Coordinates of C-alpha atoms in Angstrom, one line a residue:
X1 CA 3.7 -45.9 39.5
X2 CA 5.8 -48.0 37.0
X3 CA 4.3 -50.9 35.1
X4 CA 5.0 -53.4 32.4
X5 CA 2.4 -52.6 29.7
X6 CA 1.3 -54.2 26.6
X7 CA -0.1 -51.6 24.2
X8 CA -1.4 -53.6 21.1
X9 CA -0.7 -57.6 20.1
X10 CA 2.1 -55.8 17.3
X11 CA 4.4 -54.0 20.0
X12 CA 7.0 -55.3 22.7
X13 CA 5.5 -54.4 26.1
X14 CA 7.4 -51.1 27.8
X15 CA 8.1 -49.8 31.1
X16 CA 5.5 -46.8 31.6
X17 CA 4.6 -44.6 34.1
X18 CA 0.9 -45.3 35.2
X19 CA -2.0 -43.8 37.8
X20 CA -1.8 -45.9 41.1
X21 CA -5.6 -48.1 41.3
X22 CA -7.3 -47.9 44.4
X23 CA -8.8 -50.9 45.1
X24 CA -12.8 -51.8 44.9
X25 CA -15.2 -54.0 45.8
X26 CA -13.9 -57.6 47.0
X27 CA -10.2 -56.0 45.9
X28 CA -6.9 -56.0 47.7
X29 CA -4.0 -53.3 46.5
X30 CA -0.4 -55.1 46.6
X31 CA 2.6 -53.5 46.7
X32 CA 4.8 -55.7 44.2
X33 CA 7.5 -57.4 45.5
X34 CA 7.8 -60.0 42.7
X35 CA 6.5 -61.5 40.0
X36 CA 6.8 -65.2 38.3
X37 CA 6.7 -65.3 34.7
X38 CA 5.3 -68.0 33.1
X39 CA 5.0 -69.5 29.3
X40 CA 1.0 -68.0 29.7
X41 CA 2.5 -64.5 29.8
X42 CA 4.0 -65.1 26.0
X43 CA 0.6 -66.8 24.9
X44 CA -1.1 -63.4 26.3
X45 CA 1.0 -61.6 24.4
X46 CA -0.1 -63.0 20.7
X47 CA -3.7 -63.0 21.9
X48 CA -3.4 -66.6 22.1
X49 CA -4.2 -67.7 25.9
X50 CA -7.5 -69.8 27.2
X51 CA -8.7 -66.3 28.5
X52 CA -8.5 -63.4 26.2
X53 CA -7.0 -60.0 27.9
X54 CA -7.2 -57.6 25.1
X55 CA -4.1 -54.5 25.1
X56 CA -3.3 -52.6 26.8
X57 CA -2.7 -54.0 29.8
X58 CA 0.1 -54.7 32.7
X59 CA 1.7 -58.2 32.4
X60 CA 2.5 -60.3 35.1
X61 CA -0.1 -63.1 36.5
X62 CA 1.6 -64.3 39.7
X63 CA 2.1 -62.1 42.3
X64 CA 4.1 -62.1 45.6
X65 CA 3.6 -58.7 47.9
X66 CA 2.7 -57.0 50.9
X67 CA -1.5 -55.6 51.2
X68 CA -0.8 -52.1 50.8
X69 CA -4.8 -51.1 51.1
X70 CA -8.0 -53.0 50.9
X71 CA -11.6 -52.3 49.1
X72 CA -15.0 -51.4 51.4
X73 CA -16.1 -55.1 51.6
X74 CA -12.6 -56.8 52.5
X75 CA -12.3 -57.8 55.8
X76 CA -10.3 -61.6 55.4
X77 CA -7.3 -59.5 54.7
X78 CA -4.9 -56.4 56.6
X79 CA -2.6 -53.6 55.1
X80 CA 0.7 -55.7 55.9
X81 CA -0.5 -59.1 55.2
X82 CA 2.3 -61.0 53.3
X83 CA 0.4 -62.7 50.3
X84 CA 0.9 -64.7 46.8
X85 CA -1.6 -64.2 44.4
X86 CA -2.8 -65.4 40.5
X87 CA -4.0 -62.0 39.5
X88 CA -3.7 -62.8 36.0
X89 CA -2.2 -59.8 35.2
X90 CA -1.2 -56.7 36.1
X91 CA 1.8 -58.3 38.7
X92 CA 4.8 -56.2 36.7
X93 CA 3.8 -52.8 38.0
X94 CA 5.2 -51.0 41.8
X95 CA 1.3 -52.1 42.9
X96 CA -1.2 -54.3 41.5
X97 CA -5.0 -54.8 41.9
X98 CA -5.9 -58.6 42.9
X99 CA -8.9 -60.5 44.1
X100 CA -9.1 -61.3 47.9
X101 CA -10.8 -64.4 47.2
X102 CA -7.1 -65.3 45.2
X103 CA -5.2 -64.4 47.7
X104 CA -3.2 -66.8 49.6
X105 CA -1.2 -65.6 53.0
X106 CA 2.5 -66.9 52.3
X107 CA 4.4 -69.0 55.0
X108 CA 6.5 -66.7 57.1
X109 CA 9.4 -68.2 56.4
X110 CA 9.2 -68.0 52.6
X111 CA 10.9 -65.2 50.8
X112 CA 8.5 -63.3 48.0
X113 CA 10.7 -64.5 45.3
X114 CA 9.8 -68.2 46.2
X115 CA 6.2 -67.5 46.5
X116 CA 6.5 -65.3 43.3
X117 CA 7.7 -68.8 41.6
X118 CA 5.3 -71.3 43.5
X119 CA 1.5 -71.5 42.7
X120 CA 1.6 -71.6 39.3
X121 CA 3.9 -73.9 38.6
X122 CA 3.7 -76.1 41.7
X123 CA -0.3 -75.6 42.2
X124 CA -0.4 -76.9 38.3
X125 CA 1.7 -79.7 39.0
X126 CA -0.2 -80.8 42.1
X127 CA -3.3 -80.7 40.8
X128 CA -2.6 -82.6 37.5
X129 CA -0.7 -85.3 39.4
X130 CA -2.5 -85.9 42.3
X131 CA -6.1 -84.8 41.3
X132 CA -6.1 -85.5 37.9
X133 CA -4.8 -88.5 36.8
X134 CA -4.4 -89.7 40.4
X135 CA -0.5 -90.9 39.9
X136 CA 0.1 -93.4 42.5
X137 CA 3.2 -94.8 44.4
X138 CA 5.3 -97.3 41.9
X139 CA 4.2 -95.7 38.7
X140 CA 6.3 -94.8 36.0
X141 CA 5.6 -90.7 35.5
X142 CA 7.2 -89.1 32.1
X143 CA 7.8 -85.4 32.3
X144 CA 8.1 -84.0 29.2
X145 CA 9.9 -80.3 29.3
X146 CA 11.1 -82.0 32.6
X147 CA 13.6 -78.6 33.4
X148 CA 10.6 -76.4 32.7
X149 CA 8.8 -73.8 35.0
X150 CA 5.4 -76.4 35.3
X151 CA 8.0 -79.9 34.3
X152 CA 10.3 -79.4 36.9
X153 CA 7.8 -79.1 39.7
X154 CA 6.1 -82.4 37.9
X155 CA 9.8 -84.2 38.7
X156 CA 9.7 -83.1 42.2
X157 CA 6.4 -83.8 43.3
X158 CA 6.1 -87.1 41.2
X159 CA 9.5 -88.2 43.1
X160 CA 7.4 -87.1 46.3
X161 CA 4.8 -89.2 45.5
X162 CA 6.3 -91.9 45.4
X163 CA 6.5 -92.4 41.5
X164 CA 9.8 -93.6 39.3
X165 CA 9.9 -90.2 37.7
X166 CA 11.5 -90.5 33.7
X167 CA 12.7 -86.6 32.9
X168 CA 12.7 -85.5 29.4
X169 CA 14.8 -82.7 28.5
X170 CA 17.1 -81.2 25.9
X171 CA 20.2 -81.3 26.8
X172 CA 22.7 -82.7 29.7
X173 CA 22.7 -79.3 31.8
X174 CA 18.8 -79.5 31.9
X175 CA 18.5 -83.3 32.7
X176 CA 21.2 -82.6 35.6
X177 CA 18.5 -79.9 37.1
X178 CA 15.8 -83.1 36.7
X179 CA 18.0 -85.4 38.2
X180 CA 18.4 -83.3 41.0
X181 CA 14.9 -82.5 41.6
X182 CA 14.2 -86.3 41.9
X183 CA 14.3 -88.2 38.3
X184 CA 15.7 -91.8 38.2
X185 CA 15.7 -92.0 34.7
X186 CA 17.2 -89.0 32.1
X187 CA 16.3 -88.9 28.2
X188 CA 17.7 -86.3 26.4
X189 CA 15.2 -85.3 23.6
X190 CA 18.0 -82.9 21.7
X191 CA 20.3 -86.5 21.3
X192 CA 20.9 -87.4 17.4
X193 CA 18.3 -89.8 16.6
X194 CA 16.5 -89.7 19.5
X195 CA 13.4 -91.9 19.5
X196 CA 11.4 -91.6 22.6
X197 CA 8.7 -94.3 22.3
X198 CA 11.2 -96.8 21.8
X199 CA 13.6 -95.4 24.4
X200 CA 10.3 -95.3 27.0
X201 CA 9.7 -98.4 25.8
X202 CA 12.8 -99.8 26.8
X203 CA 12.5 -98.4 30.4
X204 CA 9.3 -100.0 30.8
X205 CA 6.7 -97.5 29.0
X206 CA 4.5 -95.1 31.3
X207 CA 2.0 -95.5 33.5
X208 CA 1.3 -91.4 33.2
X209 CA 2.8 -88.6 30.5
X210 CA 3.0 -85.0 31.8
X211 CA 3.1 -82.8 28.9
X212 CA 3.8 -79.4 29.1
X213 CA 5.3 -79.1 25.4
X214 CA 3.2 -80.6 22.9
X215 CA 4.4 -82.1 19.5
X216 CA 6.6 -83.5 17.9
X217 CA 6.7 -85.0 21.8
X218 CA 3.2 -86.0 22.5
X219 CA 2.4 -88.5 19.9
X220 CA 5.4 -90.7 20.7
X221 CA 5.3 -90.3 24.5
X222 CA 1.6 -91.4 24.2
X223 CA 2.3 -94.4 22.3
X224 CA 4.4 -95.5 25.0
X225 CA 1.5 -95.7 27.5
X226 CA 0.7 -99.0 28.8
X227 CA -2.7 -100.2 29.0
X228 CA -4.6 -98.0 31.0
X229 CA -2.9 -94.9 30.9
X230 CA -3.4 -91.6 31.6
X231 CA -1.6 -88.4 29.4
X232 CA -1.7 -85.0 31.2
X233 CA -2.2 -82.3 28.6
X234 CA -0.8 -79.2 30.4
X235 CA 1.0 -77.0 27.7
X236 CA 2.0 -76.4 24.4
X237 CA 4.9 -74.9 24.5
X238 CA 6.2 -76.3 21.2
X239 CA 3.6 -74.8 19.6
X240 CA 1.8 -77.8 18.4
X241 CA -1.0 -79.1 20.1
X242 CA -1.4 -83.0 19.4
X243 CA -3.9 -85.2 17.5
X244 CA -4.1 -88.2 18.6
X245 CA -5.2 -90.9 16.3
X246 CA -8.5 -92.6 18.4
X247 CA -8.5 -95.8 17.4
X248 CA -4.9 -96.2 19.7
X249 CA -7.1 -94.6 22.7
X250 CA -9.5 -97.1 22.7
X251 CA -7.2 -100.6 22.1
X252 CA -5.0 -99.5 25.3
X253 CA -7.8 -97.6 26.7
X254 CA -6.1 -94.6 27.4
X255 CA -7.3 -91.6 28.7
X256 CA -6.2 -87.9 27.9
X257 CA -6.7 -85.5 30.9
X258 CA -6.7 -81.5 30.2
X259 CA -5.7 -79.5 33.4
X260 CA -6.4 -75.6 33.3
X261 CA -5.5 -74.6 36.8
X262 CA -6.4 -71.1 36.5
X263 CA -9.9 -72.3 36.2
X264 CA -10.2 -73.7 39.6
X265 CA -10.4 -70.6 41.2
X266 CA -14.0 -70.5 39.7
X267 CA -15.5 -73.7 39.7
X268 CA -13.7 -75.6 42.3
X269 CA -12.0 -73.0 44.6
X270 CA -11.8 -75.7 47.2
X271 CA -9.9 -78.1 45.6
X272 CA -7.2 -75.3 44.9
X273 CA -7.0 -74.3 48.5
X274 CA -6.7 -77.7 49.6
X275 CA -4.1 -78.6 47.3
X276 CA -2.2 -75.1 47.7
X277 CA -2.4 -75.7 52.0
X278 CA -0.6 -79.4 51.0
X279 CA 2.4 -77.4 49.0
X280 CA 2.9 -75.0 51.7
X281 CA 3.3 -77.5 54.1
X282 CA 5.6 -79.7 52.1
X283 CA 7.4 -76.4 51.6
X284 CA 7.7 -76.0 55.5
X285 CA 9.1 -79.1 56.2
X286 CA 12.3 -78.4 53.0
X287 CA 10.2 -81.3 50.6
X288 CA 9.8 -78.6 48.1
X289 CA 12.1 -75.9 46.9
X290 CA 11.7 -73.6 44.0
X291 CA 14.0 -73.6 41.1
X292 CA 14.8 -70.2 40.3
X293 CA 17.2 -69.7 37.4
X294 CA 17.1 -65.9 37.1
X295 CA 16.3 -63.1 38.9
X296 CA 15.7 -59.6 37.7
X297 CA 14.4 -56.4 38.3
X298 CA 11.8 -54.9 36.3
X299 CA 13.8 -52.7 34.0
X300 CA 15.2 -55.8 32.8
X301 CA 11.5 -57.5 32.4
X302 CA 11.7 -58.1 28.4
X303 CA 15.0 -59.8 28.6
X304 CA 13.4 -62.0 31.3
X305 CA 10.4 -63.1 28.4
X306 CA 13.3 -63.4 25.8
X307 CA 14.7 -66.0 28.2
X308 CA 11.3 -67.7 28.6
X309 CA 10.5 -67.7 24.9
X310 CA 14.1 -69.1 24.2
X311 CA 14.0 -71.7 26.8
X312 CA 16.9 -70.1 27.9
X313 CA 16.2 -70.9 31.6
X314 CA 15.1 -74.1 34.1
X315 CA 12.7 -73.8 36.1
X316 CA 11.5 -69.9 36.8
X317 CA 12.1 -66.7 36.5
X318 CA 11.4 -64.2 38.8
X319 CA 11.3 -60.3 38.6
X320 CA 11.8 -58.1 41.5
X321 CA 10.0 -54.8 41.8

């Protein structure tokens, strides 16, 4: 079969030709339909992601496909199911290995490249928002990296919510996509001058910051908290983690929330599922649809991680095997 590989941390991952893995124990085998790619895939890449996968090894963590066998033990899922799973890698190949207990059966009415772009991003979103920092009706929510993969699902569902959603973004074509996904409010971070705790100020400041980016962002953005508040470290996709000086945390009492959501699937696999079942059903009823900026097939894989790494994109990218 053909897969995506990642020989050693120095080389560009390659289109190979690969044995077919049978599944084992507690294992489904998918046959690939798509594949989300996600600013974790780039961080895997330099060794640099919460959970270490050391070369080589098939990219791809989030997986839409079709059960194409199952291991001995497996009996919650058939050879046709229709499924989206976080494998956590292996998703850029004709057939990947996966979990059962990750597995999620799609809605019938959802094409694979939507459920290729969903649970990351969306499940992420959800979970921060809603279990996390408990954002509630009539709050001020400030995405930052609003036209991201994760950022733009934060607009939507924060606008769903019920929250005054403030997008940050670089640019007037990416705060266009925010404003469409539900932000009353546009700041363009890329605008001479720009100084975003003054212009947050000026709207208000935040009740919650959703950061996907990191510095030189954070800092600001968390200075415009009012009393109380809670800032959602999701990302750093600028590359610089914050510091936050404590003495600020304590006079507004502010809190600072991390949110791994890979890491629910181990210690609190029922909070995933229940958040995942309310997405899907949202989905159902047209409150939530995927922004997919590119799609590609897998020949074209690198140029879609190019894009990523670029921020050459809004919302995801999909590749189609």
């Amino acid at each position: 079969m053909r897969a995506f590989r990642l020989t050693d941390y120095e080389s560009h991952p390659k289109l190979e030709q690969i044995q077919t893995p049978d599944p084992g124990p507690g294992e489904v085998r998918l046959s690939v339909a798509a594949c989300g790619l996600n600013f974790a895939d780039l961080l895997m890449m330099r060794g640099q992601y919460q959970e270490k996968v050391t070369p080589p090894y098939t990219l791809g963590m989030e997986i839409a496909g079709t059960v194409d066998a199952v291991g001995p033990d497996v009996t919650a899922w058939h050879v046709g199911d229709r499924v989206a799973a976080f494998a956590g890698q292996g998703g850029l190949a004709d057939y990947a290995l996966c979990k059962a207990a990750s597995c999620v059966r799609m809605p019938d009415a959802m094409p694979f490249t939507d459920a290729a772009a969903f649970l990351v991003a969306y499940g992420t979103s959800h979970l921060a928002l809603a279990h996390r920092a408990h954002l509630q009706p009539g709050e001020t929510l400030v995405v930052l990296g609003a036209a991201g993969g994760v950022g733009l699902t934060a607009v939507e569902i924060g606008a769903r919510m019920g929250a005054r959603v403030v997008a940050v973004a670089r640019g007037a074509a990416k705060l266009d996509v925010a404003r469409k996904a539900g932000a009353t409010e546009c700041l363009d971070s890329g605008a001479t001058g720009f100084d975003l705790r003054a212009e947050l100020k000026a709207l208000g400041g935040a009740h919650v910051i959703y950061d996907a980016i990191g510095e030189p962002l954070a800092t600001p953005a968390m200075r415009a908290l009012l009393p109380e508040g809670r800032f959602l470290a999701i990302g750093f996709a600028g590359g610089t983690p914050p510091a936050f000086p404590a003495n600020i945390l304590l006079v507004k009492n502010l809190s600072v929330i991390g949110l791994y959501w890979g890491a629910y699937l181990r210690f609190a696999p029922q909070i995933m599922a229940g958040s995942i079942a309310t997405l899907f059903d949202w989905y159902n009823t047209g409150a939530l649809r995927p922004h997919i900026s590119s799609i590609l097939p897998l020949e074209r894989a690198l140029e879609g991680l190019d894009l990523l790494r670029h921020r050459g994109s809004t919302g995801k990218i999909v590749i189609t095997i």
